[in-house]
Amino acid sequence: MTEPATVKAALTSQSIETPSWAYGNSGTRFKVFARPGVPRTPQEKLDDAAKVHEFTGAAPTVALHIPWDTVDDYAALAAHARDRGLTLGTVNANTFQDDDFRLGSVCHPDPAVRRKALDHLLACVDIMDATGSRDLKLWFADGTNYPGQDDVRERQDRLAEALDAVYERLGDDQRMLLEYKLFEPAFYTTDVPDWGTAYAHCLKLGPRAQVVVDTGHHAPGTNIEFIVATLLREGRLGAFDFNSRFYADDDLMVGAADPFQLFRIMYEVVRGGGLTADVAFMLDQCHNIEEKIPAIIRSVMNVQEATAKALLVDREALATAQRTGDVLEANAVLMDAYNTDVRPLLAEVREEQGLDGDPMAAYRRSGWATKTAEERIGGQQAGWGA
């Protein structure tokens, strides 16, 4: 059994990146429900993110989305983050909201459109230089809706050409994170539909090209922990986008739909050395009907709880059961860890860091929601696409 001190040390060092866009108004294609106090600027998003870190002690970085977080001075934005105890993390590129990208971005049949998309990606690297960000995350909505719409193989060539140009532009300490998605908005072919396609492109590019596993981007029944184990084994797991889904890419709070799956994923992370490797643990969620900051705090806590349970797995007992073919005992070892109530342990970890053992209660008492609702009057609230 893992020593409690070892578990505590691992939990204390774990950090979970929150996404700037989750602090704004977001929703479905049918409706976005606005809430009072929602940030109006990237700076106000960082102010809210600082509250998540203040009460969890585990969310010191914030991912940006360009152009949603466009500012005149990115170095000043980074300084604003530092003043609030944060650093700017992953820069997310957006090549899916321009009219020119109707038939794709870097895979578009028109070279001029491809050039426009590539220029945006290269501009994102310029922003990384200014903010000190390490990672550029790429998700492409590129694909086709109808058989014969475009040449499937040529689209892969176009994708490879763009990725190579971006990879060459990266600094020595920067990485490219390539995300995949099963479908949507392209329903016949998607240009990066699965981890195998992403992995194949990354393999050709070099070691600073890594795969992102978005936990919502899989068909129902997909064994995500197998994908995680394989990518870790190959040294190509760069990051997670944590969220939950019931049907497709719902972007619900991580651990909400299937907390046992999250535990299984985190066990493979622990087993494969992912806690000490350069794997970025990021949230990618939309909070439509729930309050933003409490939802993000809860999501951070859910990842921490799954991690704690994964760390409690008696790996020696599990290995013995596996070697002897004791199927029931092997499963029981995992279930014993999963069924452990780790909330007291995590409360203890937080208190030893000088934090409140209950981040949700501490946030409620802070009065931040009332303060921002009273002060953030006027202007345009941030939201999906802004």
XYZ file of C-alpha atoms in Angstrom:
386
model
C 0.000 0.000 0.000
C 1.288 3.459 -0.899
C 2.435 5.434 2.112
C 0.145 8.381 3.006
C 3.109 10.783 2.890
C 3.830 9.722 -0.699
C 0.188 10.207 -1.683
C 0.113 13.635 -0.056
C 3.305 14.717 -1.800
C 1.912 13.721 -5.192
C -1.368 15.525 -4.577
C 0.405 18.648 -3.362
C 2.477 18.853 -6.525
C -0.412 18.225 -8.931
C -1.623 21.224 -10.925
C -4.735 21.463 -13.084
C -4.996 24.158 -15.745
C -8.300 25.956 -16.069
C -9.588 27.376 -19.375
C -10.267 31.085 -19.720
C -13.426 30.434 -21.740
C -15.058 28.446 -18.932
C -15.369 31.656 -16.910
C -17.519 33.256 -19.609
C -21.059 32.546 -20.738
C -21.327 29.335 -22.712
C -24.025 26.932 -23.720
C -25.407 24.902 -26.576
C -26.272 25.782 -30.144
C -29.789 26.505 -28.851
C -29.207 28.951 -26.006
C -26.582 30.630 -23.862
C -27.843 31.659 -20.434
C -26.102 34.817 -19.224
C -25.298 35.220 -15.532
C -24.495 38.358 -13.522
C -20.844 38.972 -12.719
C -19.449 37.137 -15.736
C -16.055 38.518 -16.885
C -15.971 41.073 -19.673
C -12.252 40.987 -20.399
C -9.379 38.488 -20.339
C -8.131 40.274 -17.226
C -11.406 39.646 -15.401
C -11.268 36.001 -16.448
C -7.876 35.807 -14.757
C -9.321 37.463 -11.651
C -11.886 34.656 -11.439
C -9.277 31.997 -12.155
C -7.234 33.357 -9.254
C -10.152 32.586 -6.948
C -10.188 28.961 -8.090
C -6.492 28.673 -7.311
C -6.874 30.551 -4.034
C -9.328 27.998 -2.682
C -7.997 24.793 -4.275
C -4.258 25.477 -4.335
C -4.131 23.306 -7.452
C -4.969 25.577 -10.415
C -2.002 27.919 -10.955
C -2.209 28.189 -14.759
C -4.849 29.447 -17.174
C -5.219 28.462 -20.826
C -5.876 31.215 -23.364
C -7.986 31.012 -26.507
C -7.119 33.195 -29.484
C -8.913 35.311 -30.695
C -11.308 35.112 -27.714
C -8.561 36.405 -25.393
C -6.968 38.879 -27.789
C -5.303 41.874 -26.089
C -2.966 44.602 -27.274
C -0.189 43.650 -24.856
C 0.288 39.968 -24.015
C 3.278 40.621 -21.805
C 1.065 42.890 -19.721
C -1.580 40.163 -19.576
C 1.053 37.741 -18.314
C 2.038 40.302 -15.685
C -1.612 40.643 -14.647
C -1.716 36.870 -14.173
C 1.473 36.895 -12.096
C 0.085 39.651 -9.882
C -2.750 37.278 -9.026
C -0.566 34.259 -8.355
C -1.118 32.691 -11.768
C 0.807 32.019 -14.956
C -0.523 31.857 -18.492
C -0.554 28.325 -19.822
C -1.581 26.709 -23.065
C -2.452 28.898 -26.043
C -5.412 27.488 -27.981
C -5.732 28.394 -31.649
C -9.103 28.971 -33.308
C -9.528 28.022 -36.957
C -13.225 27.209 -36.853
C -15.132 30.500 -36.561
C -14.161 32.374 -39.704
C -16.429 32.301 -42.754
C -13.410 31.437 -44.898
C -13.078 28.164 -42.997
C -16.435 26.753 -44.123
C -14.661 23.963 -46.038
C -11.765 23.675 -43.637
C -8.766 25.661 -42.479
C -5.331 24.085 -42.900
C -6.962 21.307 -44.958
C -9.019 23.648 -47.163
C -8.723 23.062 -50.926
C -7.877 26.756 -51.513
C -4.196 27.588 -50.827
C -5.110 31.152 -49.857
C -7.415 29.945 -47.080
C -4.780 27.483 -45.891
C -2.278 30.328 -45.736
C -4.702 32.414 -43.659
C -5.135 29.546 -41.196
C -1.395 28.939 -40.988
C -0.743 32.612 -40.355
C -3.108 32.449 -37.391
C -1.270 29.442 -35.971
C 2.076 31.164 -36.352
C 0.658 34.289 -34.683
C -0.329 32.092 -31.744
C 3.318 31.054 -31.383
C 4.234 34.752 -31.328
C 1.789 35.143 -28.442
C 3.416 32.203 -26.660
C 6.749 33.993 -26.948
C 5.241 37.056 -25.279
C 3.416 35.194 -22.497
C 6.085 32.585 -21.795
C 3.626 29.800 -22.585
C 5.034 26.374 -23.316
C 2.200 24.691 -25.211
C 0.260 25.408 -28.390
C -2.920 23.343 -28.579
C -4.407 22.637 -31.980
C -7.893 21.337 -32.630
C -9.182 21.451 -36.175
C -12.852 21.380 -37.133
C -11.686 20.375 -40.612
C -13.462 17.574 -42.412
C -16.132 16.837 -45.002
C -19.866 16.200 -44.890
C -20.328 14.278 -48.129
C -18.523 11.509 -50.020
C -16.518 13.007 -52.849
C -16.571 16.516 -51.342
C -12.771 16.593 -51.225
C -9.781 14.311 -51.604
C -9.299 12.604 -48.232
C -5.640 11.792 -48.798
C -4.767 15.263 -50.067
C -6.342 16.767 -46.968
C -3.920 14.741 -44.847
C -1.045 16.068 -46.962
C -2.243 19.634 -46.430
C -2.560 19.030 -42.692
C 0.953 17.593 -42.509
C 2.369 20.576 -44.393
C 0.786 23.065 -41.968
C 1.804 21.130 -38.870
C 5.378 20.931 -40.128
C 5.511 24.703 -40.653
C 4.223 25.363 -37.137
C 6.550 22.795 -35.601
C 9.548 24.458 -37.235
C 8.466 27.814 -35.798
C 8.333 26.535 -32.188
C 11.068 27.465 -29.760
C 13.230 24.774 -28.228
C 11.208 24.814 -25.000
C 7.792 24.918 -26.684
C 5.487 22.070 -27.648
C 2.687 21.390 -30.097
C -0.319 19.525 -28.680
C -2.551 17.942 -31.329
C -6.125 17.174 -30.324
C -8.465 14.731 -32.042
C -12.236 14.468 -32.187
C -14.476 11.682 -33.407
C -16.909 13.913 -35.291
C -18.582 17.338 -35.370
C -18.853 19.578 -37.200
C -17.736 17.293 -40.051
C -19.971 14.250 -40.273
C -18.544 12.181 -43.151
C -14.811 12.479 -42.551
C -12.935 14.353 -39.855
C -9.321 15.165 -40.641
C -8.051 14.330 -37.116
C -10.704 11.867 -35.913
C -8.776 9.651 -33.513
C -5.639 9.206 -31.443
C -3.995 7.108 -34.136
C -4.169 9.892 -36.712
C -2.903 12.447 -34.200
C -0.124 10.104 -33.082
C 0.969 9.408 -36.680
C 1.343 13.120 -37.421
C 3.165 13.765 -34.140
C 5.520 10.863 -34.752
C 6.656 12.379 -38.046
C 7.063 15.852 -36.602
C 9.322 15.077 -33.662
C 9.365 14.710 -29.869
C 7.898 18.154 -29.147
C 4.669 17.164 -30.914
C 2.353 15.427 -28.462
C -1.221 14.095 -28.457
C -4.059 15.626 -26.428
C -6.700 13.268 -25.028
C -10.026 15.066 -24.634
C -12.106 12.707 -22.522
C -15.302 13.759 -24.312
C -14.040 13.104 -27.846
C -14.703 9.377 -28.063
C -17.446 7.018 -29.106
C -19.494 5.511 -26.268
C -17.750 2.468 -24.851
C -14.256 3.532 -25.956
C -11.576 2.360 -23.528
C -9.929 5.731 -22.972
C -7.554 4.396 -20.328
C -6.071 2.029 -22.929
C -5.347 5.015 -25.176
C -3.772 6.830 -22.237
C -1.616 3.822 -21.343
C -0.448 3.407 -24.932
C 0.427 7.074 -25.455
C 2.285 7.182 -22.139
C 4.180 4.047 -23.122
C 5.211 5.749 -26.364
C 6.093 9.015 -24.650
C 3.492 10.921 -26.676
C 0.805 11.882 -24.169
C 1.125 15.647 -23.947
C -2.072 16.718 -22.228
C -5.620 16.005 -21.170
C -8.713 18.046 -21.815
C -10.880 16.884 -18.936
C -14.661 16.925 -19.227
C -17.601 14.511 -19.220
C -20.032 13.455 -21.883
C -23.149 11.330 -21.923
C -23.610 11.157 -25.692
C -20.896 13.044 -27.556
C -18.789 16.106 -26.820
C -21.001 17.479 -24.063
C -18.159 19.334 -22.252
C -19.782 18.717 -18.882
C -17.919 18.788 -15.580
C -15.195 16.156 -15.400
C -16.216 13.141 -13.348
C -19.915 13.984 -13.606
C -20.950 11.279 -16.061
C -18.626 8.421 -15.116
C -16.318 9.015 -12.147
C -15.149 5.402 -12.332
C -13.815 6.044 -15.830
C -11.916 9.079 -14.557
C -10.411 6.900 -11.822
C -9.359 4.266 -14.358
C -7.754 6.937 -16.529
C -5.888 8.406 -13.582
C -4.686 4.969 -12.516
C -3.036 4.526 -15.922
C -1.525 7.991 -15.535
C -0.073 6.996 -12.164
C 0.992 3.574 -13.461
C 2.690 5.115 -16.500
C 4.522 7.849 -14.622
C 2.284 10.584 -16.000
C 2.178 12.522 -12.748
C 5.889 13.214 -12.937
C 6.123 13.529 -16.732
C 5.304 16.635 -18.758
C 1.612 15.806 -19.049
C -0.625 18.877 -18.782
C -3.874 18.311 -16.904
C -6.330 20.789 -18.354
C -10.065 21.339 -18.058
C -12.081 21.959 -21.221
C -15.632 22.546 -20.110
C -18.646 24.766 -20.684
C -20.853 25.805 -17.788
C -24.270 26.746 -19.093
C -26.813 26.221 -16.303
C -24.435 26.182 -13.336
C -22.327 28.907 -11.731
C -18.926 29.132 -13.411
C -16.415 29.381 -10.566
C -18.023 26.775 -8.267
C -18.287 24.390 -11.229
C -14.594 24.804 -11.987
C -13.667 24.374 -8.320
C -15.734 21.173 -8.238
C -14.034 19.955 -11.412
C -10.577 20.516 -9.929
C -11.672 18.624 -6.820
C -13.022 15.749 -8.942
C -9.663 15.338 -10.671
C -7.905 15.460 -7.308
C -10.198 12.804 -5.857
C -9.683 10.474 -8.828
C -5.933 11.009 -8.558
C -5.934 10.277 -4.821
C -7.834 7.030 -5.356
C -5.467 6.032 -8.155
C -2.501 6.661 -5.861
C -4.058 4.424 -3.194
C -4.142 1.353 -5.435
C -2.028 -1.367 -3.811
C 0.131 -1.959 -6.869
C 2.097 -4.781 -5.265
C -1.078 -6.695 -4.393
C -2.457 -5.938 -7.843
C 0.688 -7.239 -9.557
C 0.604 -10.419 -7.475
C -3.015 -11.061 -8.393
C -2.291 -10.398 -12.051
C 0.726 -12.726 -12.118
C -1.224 -15.568 -10.488
C -4.275 -15.070 -12.665
C -6.518 -14.209 -9.725
C -9.045 -12.233 -11.707
C -11.412 -11.441 -8.853
C -8.663 -10.345 -6.473
C -7.102 -8.092 -9.103
C -10.433 -6.398 -9.706
C -11.029 -6.154 -5.952
C -7.741 -4.329 -5.432
C -8.823 -1.652 -7.889
C -12.319 -1.469 -6.427
C -10.988 -1.127 -2.884
C -9.079 1.975 -3.911
C -11.980 3.390 -5.899
C -14.420 2.893 -3.017
C -12.145 4.698 -0.550
C -13.490 8.036 0.674
C -10.497 10.280 -0.034
C -12.190 13.542 0.890
C -10.758 13.595 4.446
C -7.275 12.973 3.017
C -7.625 15.823 0.539
C -8.977 18.135 3.231
C -5.894 17.302 5.271
C -3.619 18.039 2.308
C -5.266 21.433 1.807
C -5.100 22.338 5.487
C -1.402 21.464 5.554
C -1.009 23.986 2.708
C -2.786 26.630 4.748
C -6.020 26.310 2.772
C -9.560 25.616 3.860
C -10.311 21.902 3.765
C -13.562 22.588 1.906
C -12.867 24.814 -1.148
C -16.534 25.088 -2.108
C -17.575 26.361 1.316
C -14.607 28.728 1.430
C -15.571 30.226 -1.927
C -19.188 30.695 -0.848
C -18.049 32.552 2.261
C -15.713 34.801 0.282
C -18.537 36.820 -1.240
C -16.774 36.958 -4.614
C -19.931 36.148 -6.579
C -21.819 39.046 -4.974
C -18.880 41.403 -5.406
C -18.453 40.700 -9.131
C -22.201 40.870 -9.795
C -22.251 44.340 -8.256
C -19.075 45.617 -9.904
C -19.199 44.120 -13.406
C -21.986 46.286 -14.740
C -21.961 47.397 -18.355
C -19.715 46.267 -21.169
C -19.936 43.012 -23.063
C -19.812 39.779 -21.106
C -17.295 37.228 -22.353
C -18.745 34.115 -23.877
C -18.363 31.390 -26.423
C -16.917 33.139 -29.447
C -16.005 36.331 -27.619
